[in-house]
Coordinates of C-alpha atoms and ligand atoms in Angstrom, one line a residue:
X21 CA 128.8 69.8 96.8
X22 CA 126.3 72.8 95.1
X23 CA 127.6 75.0 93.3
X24 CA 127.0 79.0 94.3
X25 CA 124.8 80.6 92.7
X26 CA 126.0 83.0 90.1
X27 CA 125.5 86.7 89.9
X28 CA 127.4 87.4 86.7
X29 CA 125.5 88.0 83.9
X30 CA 127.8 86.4 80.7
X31 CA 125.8 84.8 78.1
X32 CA 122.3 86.7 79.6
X33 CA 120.8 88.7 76.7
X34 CA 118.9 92.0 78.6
X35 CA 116.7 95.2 76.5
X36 CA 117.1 98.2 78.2
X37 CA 114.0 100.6 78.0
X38 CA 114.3 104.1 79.4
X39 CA 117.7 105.7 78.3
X40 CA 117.4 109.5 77.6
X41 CA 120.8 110.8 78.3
X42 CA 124.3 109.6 80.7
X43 CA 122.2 110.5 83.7
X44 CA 119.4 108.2 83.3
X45 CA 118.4 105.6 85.9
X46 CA 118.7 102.8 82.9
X47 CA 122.0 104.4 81.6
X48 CA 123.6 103.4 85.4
X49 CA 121.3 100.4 84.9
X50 CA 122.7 99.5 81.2
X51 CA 126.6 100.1 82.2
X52 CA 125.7 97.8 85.7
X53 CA 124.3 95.0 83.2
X54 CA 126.9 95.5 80.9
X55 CA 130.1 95.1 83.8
X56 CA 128.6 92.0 84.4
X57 CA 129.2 90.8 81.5
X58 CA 125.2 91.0 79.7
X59 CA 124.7 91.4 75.9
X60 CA 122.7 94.8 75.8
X61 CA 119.7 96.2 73.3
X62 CA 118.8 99.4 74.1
X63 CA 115.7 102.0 72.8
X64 CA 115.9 105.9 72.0
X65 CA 112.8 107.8 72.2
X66 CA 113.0 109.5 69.1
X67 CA 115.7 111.1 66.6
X68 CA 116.1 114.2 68.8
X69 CA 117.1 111.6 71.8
X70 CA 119.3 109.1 69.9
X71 CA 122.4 112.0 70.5
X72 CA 122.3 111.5 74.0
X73 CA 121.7 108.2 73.8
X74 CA 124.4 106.6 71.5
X75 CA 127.1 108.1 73.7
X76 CA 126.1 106.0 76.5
X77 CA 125.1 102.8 74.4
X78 CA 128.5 103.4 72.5
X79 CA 130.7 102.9 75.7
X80 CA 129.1 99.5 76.7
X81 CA 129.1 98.2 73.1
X82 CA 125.7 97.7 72.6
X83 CA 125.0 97.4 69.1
X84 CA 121.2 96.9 69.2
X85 CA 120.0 100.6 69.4
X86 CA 116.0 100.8 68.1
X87 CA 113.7 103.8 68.1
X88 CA 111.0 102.8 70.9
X89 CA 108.3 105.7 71.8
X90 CA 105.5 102.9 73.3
X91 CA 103.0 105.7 72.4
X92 CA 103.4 104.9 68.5
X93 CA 101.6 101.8 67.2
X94 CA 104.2 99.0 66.6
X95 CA 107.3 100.6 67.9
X96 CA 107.6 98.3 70.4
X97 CA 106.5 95.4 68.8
X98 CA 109.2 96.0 66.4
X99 CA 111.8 96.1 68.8
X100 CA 110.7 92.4 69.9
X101 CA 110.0 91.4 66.6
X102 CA 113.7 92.4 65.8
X103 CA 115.2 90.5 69.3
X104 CA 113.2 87.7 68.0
X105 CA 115.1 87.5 64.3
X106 CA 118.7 88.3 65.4
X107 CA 118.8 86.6 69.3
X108 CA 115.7 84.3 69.3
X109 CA 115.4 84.7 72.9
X110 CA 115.6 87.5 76.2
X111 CA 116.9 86.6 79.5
X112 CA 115.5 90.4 80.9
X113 CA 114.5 93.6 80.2
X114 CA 114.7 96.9 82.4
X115 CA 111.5 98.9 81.8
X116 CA 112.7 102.6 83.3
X117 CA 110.0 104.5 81.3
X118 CA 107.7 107.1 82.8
X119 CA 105.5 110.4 81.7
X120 CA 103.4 112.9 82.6
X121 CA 101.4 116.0 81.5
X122 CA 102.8 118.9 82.8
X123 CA 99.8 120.0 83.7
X124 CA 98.3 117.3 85.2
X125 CA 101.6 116.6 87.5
X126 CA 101.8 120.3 89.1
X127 CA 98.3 120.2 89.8
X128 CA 96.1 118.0 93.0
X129 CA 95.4 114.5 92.3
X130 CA 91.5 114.8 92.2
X131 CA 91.8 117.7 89.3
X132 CA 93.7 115.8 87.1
X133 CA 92.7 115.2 83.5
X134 CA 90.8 112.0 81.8
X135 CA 93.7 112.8 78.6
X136 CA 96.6 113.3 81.2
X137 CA 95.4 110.2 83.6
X138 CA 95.2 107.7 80.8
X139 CA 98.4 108.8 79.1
X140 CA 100.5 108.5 82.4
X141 CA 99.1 105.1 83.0
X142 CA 99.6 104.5 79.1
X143 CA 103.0 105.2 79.2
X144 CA 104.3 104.3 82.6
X145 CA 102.5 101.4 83.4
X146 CA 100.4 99.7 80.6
X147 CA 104.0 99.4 78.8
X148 CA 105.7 97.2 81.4
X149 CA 102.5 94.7 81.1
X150 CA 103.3 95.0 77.1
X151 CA 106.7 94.2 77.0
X152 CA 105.9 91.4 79.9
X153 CA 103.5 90.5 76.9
X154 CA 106.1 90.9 74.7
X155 CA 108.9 89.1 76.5
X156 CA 106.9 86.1 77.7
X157 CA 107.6 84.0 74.4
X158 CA 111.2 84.9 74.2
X159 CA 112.0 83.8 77.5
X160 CA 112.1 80.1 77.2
X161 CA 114.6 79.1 79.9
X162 CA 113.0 81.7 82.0
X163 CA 113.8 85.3 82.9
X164 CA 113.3 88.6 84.8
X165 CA 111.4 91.7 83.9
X166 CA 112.4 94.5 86.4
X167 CA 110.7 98.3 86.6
X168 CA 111.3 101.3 88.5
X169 CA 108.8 103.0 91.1
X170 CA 109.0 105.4 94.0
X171 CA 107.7 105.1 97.3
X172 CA 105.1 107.9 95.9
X173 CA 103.2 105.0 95.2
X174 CA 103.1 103.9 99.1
X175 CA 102.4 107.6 100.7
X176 CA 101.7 111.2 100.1
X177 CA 104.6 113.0 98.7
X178 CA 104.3 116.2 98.1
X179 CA 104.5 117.4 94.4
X180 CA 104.3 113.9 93.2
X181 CA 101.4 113.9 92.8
X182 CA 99.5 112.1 89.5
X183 CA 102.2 109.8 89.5
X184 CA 101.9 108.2 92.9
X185 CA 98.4 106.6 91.7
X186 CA 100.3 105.5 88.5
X187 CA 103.3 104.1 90.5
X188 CA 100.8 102.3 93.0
X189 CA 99.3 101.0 89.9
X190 CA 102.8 99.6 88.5
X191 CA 103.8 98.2 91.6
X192 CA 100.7 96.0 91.2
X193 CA 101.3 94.8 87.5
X194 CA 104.4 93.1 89.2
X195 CA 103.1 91.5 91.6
X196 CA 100.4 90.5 89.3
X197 CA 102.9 89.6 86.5
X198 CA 105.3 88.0 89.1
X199 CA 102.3 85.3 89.8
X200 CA 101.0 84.5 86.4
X201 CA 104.4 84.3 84.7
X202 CA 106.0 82.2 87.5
X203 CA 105.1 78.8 86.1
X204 CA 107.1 79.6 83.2
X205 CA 110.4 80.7 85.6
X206 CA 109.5 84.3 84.4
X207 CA 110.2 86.8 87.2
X208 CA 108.8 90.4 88.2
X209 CA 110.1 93.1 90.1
X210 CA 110.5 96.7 91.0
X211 CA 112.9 98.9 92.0
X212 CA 112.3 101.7 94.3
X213 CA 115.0 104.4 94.3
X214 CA 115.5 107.5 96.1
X215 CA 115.2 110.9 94.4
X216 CA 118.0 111.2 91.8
X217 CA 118.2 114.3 89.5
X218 CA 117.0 113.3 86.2
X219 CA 115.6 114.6 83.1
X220 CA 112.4 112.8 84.1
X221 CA 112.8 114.4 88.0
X222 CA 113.4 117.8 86.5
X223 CA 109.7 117.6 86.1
X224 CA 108.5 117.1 89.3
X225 CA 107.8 120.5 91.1
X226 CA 110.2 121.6 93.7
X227 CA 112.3 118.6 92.7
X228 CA 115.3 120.3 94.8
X229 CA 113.0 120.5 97.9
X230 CA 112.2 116.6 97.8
X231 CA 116.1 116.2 97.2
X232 CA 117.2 118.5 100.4
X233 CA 114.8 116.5 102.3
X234 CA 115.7 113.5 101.0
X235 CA 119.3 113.7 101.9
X236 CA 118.2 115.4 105.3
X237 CA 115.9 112.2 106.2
X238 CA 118.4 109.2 105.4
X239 CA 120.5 107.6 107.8
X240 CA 123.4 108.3 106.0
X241 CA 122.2 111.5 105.0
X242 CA 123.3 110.9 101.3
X243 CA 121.3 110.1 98.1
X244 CA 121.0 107.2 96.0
X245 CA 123.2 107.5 92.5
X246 CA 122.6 106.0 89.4
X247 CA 124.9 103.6 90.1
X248 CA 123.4 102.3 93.0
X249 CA 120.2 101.6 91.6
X250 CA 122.4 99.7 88.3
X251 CA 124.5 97.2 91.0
X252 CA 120.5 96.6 92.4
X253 CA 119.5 96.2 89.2
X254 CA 122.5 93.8 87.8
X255 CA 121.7 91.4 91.1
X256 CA 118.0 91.1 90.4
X257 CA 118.7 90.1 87.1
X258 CA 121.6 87.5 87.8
X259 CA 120.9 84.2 88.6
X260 CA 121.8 84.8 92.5
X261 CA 118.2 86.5 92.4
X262 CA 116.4 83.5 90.8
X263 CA 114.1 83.5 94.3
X264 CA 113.2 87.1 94.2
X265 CA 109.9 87.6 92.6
X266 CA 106.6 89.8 92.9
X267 CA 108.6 92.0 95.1
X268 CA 109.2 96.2 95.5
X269 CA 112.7 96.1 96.7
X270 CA 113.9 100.0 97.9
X271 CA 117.8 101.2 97.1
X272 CA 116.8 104.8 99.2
X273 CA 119.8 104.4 102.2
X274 CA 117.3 103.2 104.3
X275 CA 114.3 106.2 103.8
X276 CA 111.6 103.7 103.7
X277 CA 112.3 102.4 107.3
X278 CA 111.8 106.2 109.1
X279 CA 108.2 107.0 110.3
Ligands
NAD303 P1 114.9 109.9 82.5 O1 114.2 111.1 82.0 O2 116.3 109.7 82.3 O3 114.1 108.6 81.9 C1 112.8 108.6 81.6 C2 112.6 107.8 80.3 O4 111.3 107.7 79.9 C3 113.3 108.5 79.1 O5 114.3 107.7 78.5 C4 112.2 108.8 78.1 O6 112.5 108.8 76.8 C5 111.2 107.7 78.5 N1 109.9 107.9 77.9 C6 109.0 108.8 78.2 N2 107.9 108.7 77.4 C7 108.2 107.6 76.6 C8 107.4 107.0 75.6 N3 106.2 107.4 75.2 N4 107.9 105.8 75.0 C9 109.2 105.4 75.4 N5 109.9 105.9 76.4 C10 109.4 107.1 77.0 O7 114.4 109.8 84.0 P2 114.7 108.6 85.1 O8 114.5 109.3 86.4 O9 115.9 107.9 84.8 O10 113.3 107.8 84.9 C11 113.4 106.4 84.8 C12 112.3 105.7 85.7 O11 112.7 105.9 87.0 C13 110.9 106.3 85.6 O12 110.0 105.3 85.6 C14 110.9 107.2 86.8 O13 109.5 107.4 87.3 C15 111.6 106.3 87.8 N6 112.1 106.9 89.0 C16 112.8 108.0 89.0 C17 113.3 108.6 90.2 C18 114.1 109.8 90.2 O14 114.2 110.5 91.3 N7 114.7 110.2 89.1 C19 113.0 107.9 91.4 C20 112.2 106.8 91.4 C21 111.8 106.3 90.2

């Protein structure tokens, strides 16, 4: 008889990448993780951040909290460095990181800057193929790095803007990741959530526009939570996912298949 497949995660070991406050996509993602039983270490921005980010790490008894801004040189190498001394390995990580120039993201595509370009793809996607990087050497019985796009990347959407080039361009590091770490039972994926109010949302232009129509063009007419995205999450990271790879997997109630 085989055994079924397991989607709990006890004894997995996961670093969660992204948390700015309770509303974050990788606080639902880091409580998800947590309910199923993972071992968390988690990243704050900066000092002004950790306040809004303890809270959250508090409640799922996480007791690895770093400082992590990818921009500064060997903050994230620390963060591994420091997985590396007190776990020795990583069974996933959650990279749920993304910026943008103000400037840059209200205005068309073919104005934006050369500064603004290269720091959105800096930060948003050049850091999941650094902690895949990262991660590769600490995932010796295999493992799962997982990201977070929007179908922004796919087609047009208004005010989106800058960041749907940067999204298409993330969406490709995991399917390129997926293949060259699959030998080693490494896996890659995205999520691709609806529009959920976020800090990171807040910057988007006429954010309450693209939720209205959002909400307006789902089949259920309802939006995606936090939570939602975290039980997505937990399942691609669990064992039960261990043949889901190179993939952009939507949690949108259904959006993605309207014309
Ligand atoms: P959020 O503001 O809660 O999270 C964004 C995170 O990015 C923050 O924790 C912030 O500290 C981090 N970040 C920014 N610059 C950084 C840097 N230099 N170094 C390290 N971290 C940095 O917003 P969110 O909506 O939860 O965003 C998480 C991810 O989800 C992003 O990739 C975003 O594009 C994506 N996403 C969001 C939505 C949405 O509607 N909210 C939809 C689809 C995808």
């Amino acid at each position: 008889m085989t055994l079924p497949i397991s989607t709990s995660l006890a004894g997995k070991r996961g670093l969660v990448v992204g948390i700015a406050n309770d509303s974050s996509i990788a606080a639902g993602c880091a409580r998800a993780f947590a309910g199923a039983g993972a071992e968390l270490a988690a990243t704050y921005l900066n000092e002004k951040a950790l306040r809004f980010v303890q809270p959250v790490t508090d409640a799922i008894g996480c007791k690895f909290l770093r400082p992590c801004d990818v921009r500064i040189p060997g903050q994230l190498e620390n963060v591994f460095e420091q997985i590396t001394r007190e776990w020795g390995r990583l069974d996933f990580l959650l990279h749920a990181i993304a910026f943008a120039p103000a400037d840059d993201l209200h205005g068309r595509v073919v104005d934006c800057s050369d500064t603004g370009f290269s720091l959105a793809m800096d930060i948003s996607c050049h850091s999941f193929l650094r902690m895949a990087h990262l991660a590769e050497p600490l995932m010796t019985s295999g493992g799962c790095l997982l990201t977070v796009s929007f179908y922004g990347s796919e087609r047009v959407v208004t005010h989106y803007n800058m960041m749907g080039p940067v999204k298409a361009a993330l969406e490709s590091a995991v399917r390129y990741a997926a293949v060259e770490l699959g030998p080693k039972n490494i896996r890659a994926n995205a999520i691709s959530p609806g529009a959920i109010r976020t800090r990171a949302a807040s910057g988007i232009a006429h954010f309450d526009e693209l939720l209205a129509a959002e909400a307006a063009a789902t089949p259920d007419r309802d939006l995606v939570s936090i939570e939602d995205v975290g039980a997505l999450a937990a399942f691609l990271v669990s064992d039960g996912a261990r043949r889901i790879t190179g993939t952009i997997i939507p949690v949108d109630g259904g959006q993605h298949a309207l014309a």
